Coordinates of C-alpha atoms in Angstrom, one line a residue:
X55 CA -54.0 -20.5 22.6
X56 CA -53.5 -20.6 18.6
X57 CA -53.9 -16.7 18.9
X58 CA -51.3 -16.7 21.5
X59 CA -48.9 -18.7 19.7
X60 CA -49.0 -16.2 16.8
X61 CA -48.2 -13.7 18.7
X62 CA -45.5 -15.4 20.0
X63 CA -44.0 -15.8 16.5
X64 CA -44.3 -12.8 15.6
X65 CA -42.5 -11.4 18.5
X66 CA -39.7 -14.0 18.0
X67 CA -39.3 -13.0 14.0
X68 CA -39.3 -9.4 15.2
X69 CA -36.5 -10.3 17.6
X70 CA -34.6 -12.1 15.0
X71 CA -35.1 -9.1 12.3
X72 CA -34.0 -7.1 15.3
X73 CA -30.8 -9.3 16.0
X74 CA -30.4 -9.5 12.3
X75 CA -30.2 -5.9 11.9
X76 CA -27.8 -5.3 14.3
X77 CA -25.6 -8.2 13.8
X78 CA -24.7 -6.7 10.1
X79 CA -22.0 -7.8 8.2
X80 CA -19.8 -6.0 5.5
X81 CA -18.5 -8.3 3.2
X82 CA -15.3 -7.3 1.5
X83 CA -13.7 -8.5 -1.8
X84 CA -9.7 -8.4 -2.1
X85 CA -7.8 -8.9 -4.9
X86 CA -4.6 -10.2 -3.2
X87 CA -4.8 -12.8 -0.2
X88 CA -2.6 -10.5 2.5
X89 CA 0.6 -11.4 3.9
X90 CA 1.8 -11.5 7.7
X91 CA -1.0 -10.1 9.8
X92 CA 1.7 -8.3 12.0
X93 CA 2.6 -4.9 10.6
X94 CA 6.6 -5.2 11.9
X95 CA 6.8 -7.8 8.9
X96 CA 4.0 -7.0 6.8
X97 CA 5.1 -6.1 3.2
X98 CA 1.9 -5.9 0.8
X99 CA -0.9 -4.1 0.1
X100 CA -3.7 -6.2 1.1
X101 CA -2.2 -6.7 4.6
X102 CA -2.3 -3.0 4.7
X103 CA -5.6 -2.8 3.4
X104 CA -6.5 -5.1 6.5
X105 CA -5.2 -3.8 9.3
X106 CA -7.0 -0.6 8.4
X107 CA -9.5 -2.3 10.4
X108 CA -7.6 -4.3 13.2
X109 CA -4.3 -1.6 13.9
X110 CA -5.2 1.6 14.7
X111 CA -1.7 4.1 14.8
X112 CA -0.4 6.7 15.8
X113 CA -1.5 9.2 13.5
X114 CA -3.3 8.5 10.5
X115 CA -3.6 10.8 6.9
X116 CA -6.9 12.9 6.1
X117 CA -8.0 12.9 2.3
X118 CA -6.3 15.5 1.7
X119 CA -2.8 13.8 3.0
X120 CA -2.6 16.2 6.3
X121 CA -0.9 14.0 9.3
X122 CA -4.3 13.9 11.9
X123 CA -4.2 12.6 15.2
X124 CA -5.2 8.6 15.9
X125 CA -3.8 7.1 18.8
X126 CA -1.9 10.4 19.6
X127 CA -3.7 13.1 20.2
X128 CA -1.0 15.7 19.6
X129 CA 2.5 15.8 19.4
X130 CA 5.5 18.6 19.3
X131 CA 8.6 18.8 17.9
X132 CA 11.8 20.0 19.3
X133 CA 13.0 23.4 17.7
X134 CA 16.4 21.5 16.8
X135 CA 13.9 18.9 15.3
X136 CA 15.9 15.9 17.3
X137 CA 13.0 14.9 19.0
X138 CA 9.4 14.4 19.2
X139 CA 7.2 14.3 21.9
X140 CA 3.5 12.8 21.2
X141 CA 0.3 13.2 24.0
X142 CA -1.6 10.0 23.4
X143 CA -5.2 9.2 24.0
X144 CA -5.9 8.3 27.3
X145 CA -8.7 4.7 28.5
X146 CA -7.6 3.3 24.8
X147 CA -7.1 -0.9 25.2
X148 CA -5.9 -3.6 23.0
X149 CA -8.1 -6.3 22.1
X150 CA -6.9 -8.6 25.1
X151 CA -8.3 -5.7 27.7
X152 CA -4.3 -4.7 28.5
X153 CA -4.2 -0.5 28.4
X154 CA -2.3 0.7 25.5
X155 CA 0.5 3.3 26.9
X156 CA 3.6 5.0 26.7
X157 CA 5.3 2.4 27.4
X158 CA 3.2 0.2 25.0
X159 CA 4.6 2.9 22.4
X160 CA 7.8 2.2 23.7
X161 CA 7.9 -1.6 23.2
X162 CA 6.2 -1.1 19.5
X163 CA 9.0 0.8 18.2
X164 CA 11.9 -0.8 20.0
X165 CA 10.1 -4.5 18.9
X166 CA 9.8 -2.8 15.2
X167 CA 13.7 -1.6 15.7
X168 CA 14.8 -4.7 16.7
X169 CA 13.1 -7.6 15.7
X170 CA 15.5 -10.1 12.8
X171 CA 12.9 -10.1 10.2
X172 CA 11.2 -6.4 11.2
X173 CA 10.7 -4.4 7.6
X174 CA 10.3 -0.9 9.6
X175 CA 13.5 -0.7 10.5
X176 CA 14.6 2.0 7.6
X177 CA 11.5 3.6 8.5
X178 CA 12.4 3.9 12.1
X179 CA 15.6 4.1 11.6
X180 CA 16.6 7.8 13.4
X181 CA 15.2 7.4 16.5
X182 CA 17.8 6.8 18.9
X183 CA 15.6 6.0 22.1
X184 CA 12.3 6.1 23.4
X185 CA 10.9 7.3 26.7
X186 CA 8.1 7.1 28.4
X187 CA 7.8 10.3 30.3
X188 CA 4.2 9.9 31.6
X189 CA 1.4 7.1 31.3
X190 CA 0.1 9.3 28.5
X191 CA 3.7 11.2 27.3
X192 CA 6.1 9.3 25.2
X193 CA 9.4 10.9 23.5
X194 CA 11.2 9.8 20.9
X195 CA 14.8 10.8 20.6
X196 CA 16.1 11.3 16.7
X197 CA 20.2 10.5 15.8
X198 CA 19.3 13.4 13.2
X199 CA 16.7 15.5 12.1
X200 CA 14.0 13.1 10.4
X201 CA 11.3 15.3 8.1
X202 CA 9.3 11.9 7.4
X203 CA 8.7 10.4 10.3
X204 CA 4.8 11.7 10.6
X205 CA 4.2 10.1 7.8
X206 CA 5.9 6.7 8.5
X207 CA 4.0 6.6 11.6
X208 CA 0.9 7.0 9.3
X209 CA 1.6 3.4 7.8
X210 CA 2.8 0.5 9.9
X211 CA 5.4 1.6 11.7
X212 CA 3.1 3.5 14.2
X213 CA 0.4 0.6 14.5
X214 CA 0.3 -0.4 17.6
X215 CA 0.2 -3.7 18.3
X216 CA -0.4 -5.7 22.4
X217 CA 2.9 -6.1 24.4
X218 CA 1.6 -8.7 26.5
X219 CA 0.4 -10.8 23.0
X220 CA 3.6 -10.1 21.3
X221 CA 5.4 -11.0 24.0
X222 CA 3.4 -14.6 24.5
X223 CA 3.1 -15.6 20.7
X224 CA 7.0 -14.5 19.5
X225 CA 7.0 -16.3 16.0
X226 CA 3.1 -16.8 16.0
X227 CA 1.7 -12.9 16.3
X228 CA 0.9 -13.1 12.5
X229 CA -1.7 -16.0 13.1
X230 CA -3.5 -14.3 15.9
X231 CA -2.9 -10.5 15.9
X232 CA -4.1 -8.2 19.1
X233 CA -3.9 -4.7 18.3
X234 CA -6.1 -1.3 19.2
X235 CA -8.3 -0.8 16.3
X236 CA -12.3 -1.2 15.8
X237 CA -12.0 -4.8 14.9
X238 CA -10.5 -7.5 16.5
X239 CA -9.0 -10.8 14.6
X240 CA -11.5 -13.9 15.4
X241 CA -10.2 -16.1 12.1
X242 CA -8.1 -16.4 9.1
X243 CA -8.7 -19.3 6.4
X244 CA -5.6 -19.4 4.3
X245 CA -6.2 -18.2 0.5
X246 CA -10.0 -17.7 1.9
X247 CA -11.1 -15.0 3.9
X248 CA -10.1 -13.4 7.1
X249 CA -12.9 -12.3 9.5
X250 CA -12.7 -9.6 12.2
X251 CA -15.5 -8.6 14.8
X252 CA -16.6 -5.1 16.1
X253 CA -14.1 -4.6 19.4
X254 CA -16.6 -3.3 22.5
X255 CA -13.6 -1.3 23.8
X256 CA -12.7 0.5 21.1
X257 CA -12.2 4.3 22.1
X258 CA -14.5 5.6 18.8
X259 CA -16.7 2.5 19.1
X260 CA -19.8 4.4 18.0
X261 CA -18.5 5.5 14.6
X262 CA -18.2 1.5 14.2
X263 CA -21.2 0.7 12.2
X264 CA -20.9 -3.1 11.3
X265 CA -20.4 -6.1 13.6
X266 CA -18.7 -8.1 11.6
X267 CA -16.2 -7.3 8.8
X268 CA -15.4 -10.6 6.3
X269 CA -12.6 -10.2 3.7
X270 CA -13.1 -12.6 0.9
X271 CA -10.0 -13.5 -1.4
X272 CA -11.1 -12.7 -4.6
X273 CA -8.2 -12.3 -7.3
X274 CA -10.1 -12.2 -10.3
X275 CA -11.1 -8.2 -10.9
X276 CA -14.6 -9.2 -12.8
X277 CA -15.3 -12.1 -10.4
X278 CA -15.3 -9.1 -7.6
X279 CA -17.3 -7.2 -9.1
X280 CA -19.9 -9.6 -10.7
X281 CA -20.2 -11.3 -6.5
X282 CA -20.8 -7.2 -5.7
X283 CA -23.6 -7.4 -8.6
X284 CA -25.3 -10.1 -7.2
X285 CA -25.3 -9.2 -3.5
X286 CA -22.6 -12.3 -2.7
X287 CA -20.0 -9.4 -1.2
X288 CA -20.9 -5.7 -0.3
X289 CA -17.7 -4.1 -1.6
X290 CA -15.1 -4.8 -4.0
X291 CA -11.8 -2.8 -3.9
X292 CA -9.6 -2.3 -6.6
X293 CA -12.6 -2.7 -9.5
X294 CA -11.1 -2.7 -13.2
X295 CA -11.2 0.6 -15.3
X296 CA -12.4 -1.5 -17.9
X297 CA -15.6 -2.4 -15.6
X298 CA -16.2 0.9 -14.9
X299 CA -19.2 1.3 -17.0
X300 CA -21.0 -1.7 -15.6
X301 CA -20.9 -0.1 -12.3
X302 CA -21.9 3.5 -13.3
X303 CA -24.6 1.7 -15.0
X304 CA -25.9 -0.7 -12.3
X305 CA -28.6 1.1 -10.3
X306 CA -28.0 -1.6 -6.9
X307 CA -24.0 -0.3 -7.2
X308 CA -22.4 3.0 -5.9
X309 CA -18.7 3.9 -7.5
X310 CA -16.2 4.8 -5.4
X311 CA -13.5 6.5 -6.9
X312 CA -10.2 9.0 -5.8
X313 CA -6.4 10.0 -7.0
X314 CA -4.1 7.4 -5.4
X315 CA -0.3 7.4 -4.6
X316 CA 0.4 4.3 -6.2
X317 CA 2.9 3.7 -8.7
X318 CA 3.5 1.2 -11.0
X319 CA 7.2 0.7 -12.6
X320 CA 8.7 -2.2 -14.7
X321 CA 11.9 -3.1 -12.5
X322 CA 15.1 -4.8 -13.5
X323 CA 17.3 -6.9 -11.8
X324 CA 20.8 -5.1 -11.3
X325 CA 22.8 -6.6 -9.1
X326 CA 21.0 -9.4 -7.2
X327 CA 22.8 -13.0 -8.5
X328 CA 22.1 -14.5 -11.9
X329 CA 19.6 -13.1 -12.9
X330 CA 21.0 -9.9 -13.3
X331 CA 23.5 -11.0 -15.8
X332 CA 21.3 -10.1 -18.7
X333 CA 22.0 -7.2 -21.3
X334 CA 19.0 -5.1 -19.2
X335 CA 20.8 -5.7 -16.1
X336 CA 24.1 -4.5 -16.9
X337 CA 23.2 -1.8 -19.1
X338 CA 21.8 1.5 -18.5
X339 CA 21.3 2.9 -21.8
X340 CA 19.7 -0.4 -23.2
X341 CA 17.1 0.0 -20.1
X342 CA 16.7 4.1 -21.8
X343 CA 16.3 2.5 -25.2
X344 CA 13.6 0.6 -23.6
X345 CA 11.9 3.3 -22.5
X346 CA 11.7 4.9 -25.5
X347 CA 10.5 1.9 -27.1
X348 CA 7.5 1.8 -25.0
X349 CA 4.1 4.6 -25.1
X350 CA 3.0 5.2 -21.3
X351 CA -0.5 6.7 -23.0
X352 CA -1.3 4.0 -24.9
X353 CA -0.7 1.4 -22.3
X354 CA -3.1 3.8 -20.3
X355 CA -5.4 3.8 -23.1
X356 CA -5.5 0.7 -24.1
X357 CA -5.2 -1.6 -20.7
X358 CA -7.1 1.0 -18.9
X359 CA -9.3 2.8 -20.8
X360 CA -7.5 6.0 -20.3
X361 CA -8.7 5.8 -16.4
X362 CA -5.3 6.0 -15.3
X363 CA -2.6 8.8 -15.1
X364 CA 0.2 7.8 -17.6
X365 CA 3.9 9.3 -15.9
X366 CA 7.4 8.3 -15.9
X367 CA 7.9 9.7 -11.9
X368 CA 7.8 7.2 -8.6
X369 CA 5.7 10.2 -7.3
X370 CA 2.5 11.4 -8.4
X371 CA 2.0 14.7 -9.6
X372 CA -0.5 15.3 -6.5
X373 CA 2.6 15.4 -4.0
X374 CA 4.6 19.0 -3.6
X375 CA 7.7 16.8 -4.5
X376 CA 6.9 16.4 -7.8
X377 CA 9.0 17.2 -10.5
X378 CA 7.5 18.6 -13.4
X379 CA 10.8 19.6 -15.2
X380 CA 11.1 15.9 -15.9
X381 CA 8.5 15.1 -18.6
X382 CA 7.4 12.0 -20.1
X383 CA 9.4 11.1 -22.8
X384 CA 7.9 10.8 -26.5
X385 CA 7.9 7.1 -27.7
X386 CA 11.0 6.6 -30.2
X387 CA 11.5 3.6 -31.7
X388 CA 14.3 4.6 -34.5
X389 CA 16.0 6.3 -31.3
X390 CA 16.1 2.9 -29.2
X391 CA 17.1 1.0 -32.4
X392 CA 20.0 2.8 -32.7
X393 CA 21.4 2.6 -29.2
X394 CA 20.9 -1.0 -29.3
X395 CA 22.8 -1.0 -32.4
X396 CA 25.1 1.4 -30.3
X397 CA 25.1 -1.4 -27.5
X398 CA 27.1 -3.9 -30.8
X399 CA 23.3 -6.1 -30.5
X400 CA 20.3 -6.4 -32.5
X401 CA 17.8 -7.9 -30.3
X402 CA 17.8 -8.0 -26.6
X403 CA 16.3 -10.6 -24.7
X404 CA 15.1 -10.0 -21.6
X405 CA 12.1 -11.7 -19.3
X406 CA 9.0 -9.6 -17.6
X407 CA 7.7 -11.6 -15.2
X408 CA 4.4 -10.6 -13.5
X409 CA 1.3 -11.3 -11.4
X410 CA -0.9 -13.3 -13.5
X411 CA -3.9 -10.3 -12.8
X412 CA -5.7 -9.0 -16.1
X413 CA -4.3 -5.5 -15.4
X414 CA -0.6 -6.4 -15.2
X415 CA -1.3 -9.3 -18.1
X416 CA -2.2 -6.4 -20.3
X417 CA 0.3 -4.3 -19.5
X418 CA 3.3 -6.9 -20.1
X419 CA 1.2 -7.7 -24.2
X420 CA 1.3 -4.3 -24.8
X421 CA 5.0 -3.9 -23.9
X422 CA 6.1 -7.1 -25.4
X423 CA 4.5 -5.4 -28.7
X424 CA 5.6 -2.2 -28.5
X425 CA 9.5 -3.1 -27.5
X426 CA 9.5 -5.8 -29.8
X427 CA 8.8 -3.5 -32.4
X428 CA 12.6 -1.8 -31.5
X429 CA 14.5 -4.7 -30.8
X430 CA 13.7 -6.3 -27.8
X431 CA 12.0 -10.3 -27.3
X432 CA 10.2 -10.1 -24.4
X433 CA 9.6 -13.4 -23.2
X434 CA 6.5 -13.7 -20.9
X435 CA 6.2 -14.9 -17.3
X436 CA 3.0 -14.6 -15.9
X437 CA 2.5 -15.9 -12.1
X438 CA 0.1 -16.6 -9.4
X439 CA 0.4 -13.7 -7.1
X440 CA 2.0 -15.3 -4.0
X441 CA 4.4 -17.0 -6.1
X442 CA 5.5 -13.9 -8.1
X443 CA 5.2 -11.8 -4.9
X444 CA 8.0 -14.5 -3.4
X445 CA 10.4 -14.1 -6.1
X446 CA 9.9 -10.7 -6.7
X447 CA 11.0 -10.2 -2.6
X448 CA 14.0 -12.4 -3.2
X449 CA 15.1 -10.7 -6.4
X450 CA 14.2 -13.7 -8.7
X451 CA 13.5 -12.1 -11.7
X452 CA 15.0 -10.4 -14.9
X453 CA 12.1 -7.9 -15.0
X454 CA 9.4 -7.2 -13.0
X455 CA 5.7 -5.3 -13.1
X456 CA 6.1 -3.9 -9.4
X457 CA 2.9 -2.1 -8.0
X458 CA 3.6 0.0 -5.2
X459 CA 0.6 1.7 -3.1
X460 CA 2.7 5.0 -2.4
X461 CA 3.3 7.0 0.8
X462 CA 2.3 10.6 2.0
X463 CA 5.8 11.9 2.1
X464 CA 8.0 11.2 -1.0
X465 CA 11.0 9.5 1.8
X466 CA 9.4 6.2 2.0
X467 CA 8.6 5.2 -1.5
X468 CA 12.5 6.7 -2.6
X469 CA 14.4 5.4 0.5
X470 CA 12.2 1.7 0.0
X471 CA 13.4 1.5 -4.3
X472 CA 16.8 3.6 -4.6
X473 CA 19.1 3.4 -1.1
X474 CA 21.2 1.0 -1.3
X475 CA 19.6 -0.9 2.3
X476 CA 15.7 -0.1 0.7
X477 CA 13.5 -2.5 2.2
X478 CA 11.8 -2.8 -1.7
X479 CA 15.2 -2.8 -3.3
X480 CA 14.8 -6.1 -4.3
X481 CA 16.7 -5.3 -7.4
X482 CA 19.9 -4.1 -5.9
X483 CA 20.2 -1.0 -7.4
X484 CA 22.9 0.9 -5.2
X485 CA 24.0 4.6 -5.8
X486 CA 26.4 6.4 -3.0
X487 CA 25.9 10.0 -4.1
X488 CA 21.8 9.1 -4.6
X489 CA 22.2 7.8 -0.7
X490 CA 23.6 11.1 -0.1
X491 CA 20.5 13.1 -1.4
X492 CA 18.3 11.0 -0.2
X493 CA 19.6 11.3 3.5
X494 CA 19.9 14.6 3.3
X495 CA 16.6 15.0 2.4
X496 CA 14.9 13.2 5.3
X497 CA 16.6 16.0 7.5
X498 CA 15.8 18.9 5.8
X499 CA 12.3 20.8 7.2
X500 CA 12.5 23.4 4.5
X501 CA 10.0 22.4 1.8
X502 CA 11.6 24.3 -1.1
X503 CA 14.9 23.3 0.1
X504 CA 13.5 19.1 0.0
X505 CA 12.0 19.5 -3.1
X506 CA 15.2 21.1 -5.0
X507 CA 17.3 18.0 -3.3
X508 CA 14.4 15.6 -4.8
X509 CA 14.6 16.9 -8.2
X510 CA 18.4 15.5 -8.1
X511 CA 17.2 12.4 -7.0
X512 CA 14.9 12.3 -9.7
X513 CA 17.2 13.0 -12.6
X514 CA 19.5 10.0 -11.1
X515 CA 17.2 7.3 -10.9
X516 CA 15.2 8.6 -14.5
X517 CA 19.3 7.9 -16.1
X518 CA 19.6 4.7 -14.4
X519 CA 16.2 3.7 -14.8
X520 CA 16.7 0.5 -12.4
X521 CA 12.5 0.9 -12.6
X522 CA 10.9 2.1 -15.2
X523 CA 8.2 4.2 -13.8
X524 CA 4.9 3.4 -15.8
X525 CA 1.5 5.3 -14.3
X526 CA 0.0 5.7 -11.4
X527 CA -3.4 4.4 -10.5
X528 CA -6.7 5.8 -9.5
X529 CA -8.8 4.0 -7.0
X530 CA -11.8 2.5 -7.6
X531 CA -14.4 0.7 -5.6
X532 CA -17.8 -0.9 -5.9
X533 CA -20.3 -1.1 -3.2
X534 CA -23.8 -2.0 -2.2
X535 CA -25.5 1.5 -2.7
X536 CA -27.5 -0.6 0.7
X537 CA -23.1 0.7 1.8
X538 CA -22.9 3.8 3.3
X539 CA -19.9 6.1 4.9
X540 CA -17.0 5.3 2.2
X541 CA -14.6 7.9 2.2
X542 CA -11.9 7.9 -0.5
X543 CA -8.2 8.5 1.0
X544 CA -5.5 8.2 -1.5
X545 CA -3.3 5.8 0.4
X546 CA -6.8 3.4 -1.0
X547 CA -7.4 1.8 2.5
X548 CA -10.9 1.5 3.1
X549 CA -11.0 3.1 6.9
X550 CA -14.2 1.8 8.5
X551 CA -14.9 4.6 10.8
X552 CA -18.6 6.1 9.9
X553 CA -19.1 3.2 7.4
X554 CA -22.0 1.7 8.0
X555 CA -25.5 0.5 6.6
X556 CA -27.3 2.8 4.6
X557 CA -30.9 4.2 5.6

């Protein structure tokens, strides 16, 4: 009997081990707590990071920034550029078991265009109507040619949610989202974690290697890395450049890095209420003087060990639309002082608000020191991330260090920040001539002509300097070597297809 019990115990332990191996959990450390988990209203990078698990899109981008199929298998533009027809992937279901089809696409686009609080309206504005031509075929009719449409659909504007769930949970959908991605929502604990589990009905389930993913909110980058080293987390996103040496020297970790589309920029409130009634808010010359007072290369070297890319444009040099003629101006403290004097001032006050992260804090302190030498009295105002973002979205700041994760096409970035009605134009910069140029660029299919338009746009926004671009971050993830299949994409999002426990 004792031997039989021993055999049964061994069998039980083996079975438990197999269950444990099969029920693999990927634990991910996030720098920020995502905002609303509804792609129609979401406005944060952290939200996009989680959506990569929850919500498939019509199309995606590849590591070399090509548009590739996802829920749409193929597409065809009309010769006049005023409509596009998608052939949809068959046998796809949402997490509630309902079918993904042309009618669902029509519902989603119309929902994002009409919801009162939708942040996708500008990205989808040229879509005049959506026609379900067949169960697996849908056509978007445009009011005008719109070249960036596919790039926009590779992000939240192209994410598909269940019409049934969205219809039944009006106002509550973000609390329990239902999409068509590889993982389905399980729970969220505010400012703590988000848990998702593998959706067995996913169209590409064979390529999904973890049964569960848990996203943990860990705002301090050094703490995130420490938890990965201790085995408490499997992966940490946005590792600080100052900690890269630690990752490279740890035999248990792998560093995953790649160039990004993101940009960090110093935004000035130029028209949003009382916070815009400041010397820098009212005077572009003083903003130009502030730019001359700082040295982007020093910021990159001191704050980020030289691991980022110092730059003066919103679009990264990897983009074919980058304007190489607009070089970074060299620091010139004497000229900055002269410009301040010409404005009739000797000292210029400015309140600089930012998220209280290690990177933004270092950048703010360096700028405070350098600008102070030219005559700017910079008062630092660090804030907890959620509070800082809320004030930012309400235009409640004089100057703000903004971090934008970037897009594959220049349009979503430039329209968002510099068009008069842009979704991120919280500092209320408005130049009608620039609006005309950006609108024309949206409809220009010839790449050379489109680039010429963006050169004009760059000249305008670098003269007005409602925002001073500072640098383009590179992406750095630290993962346990037990995690295999990670592929870095320039948008910095962790795609879970192919990610699995390493052999």
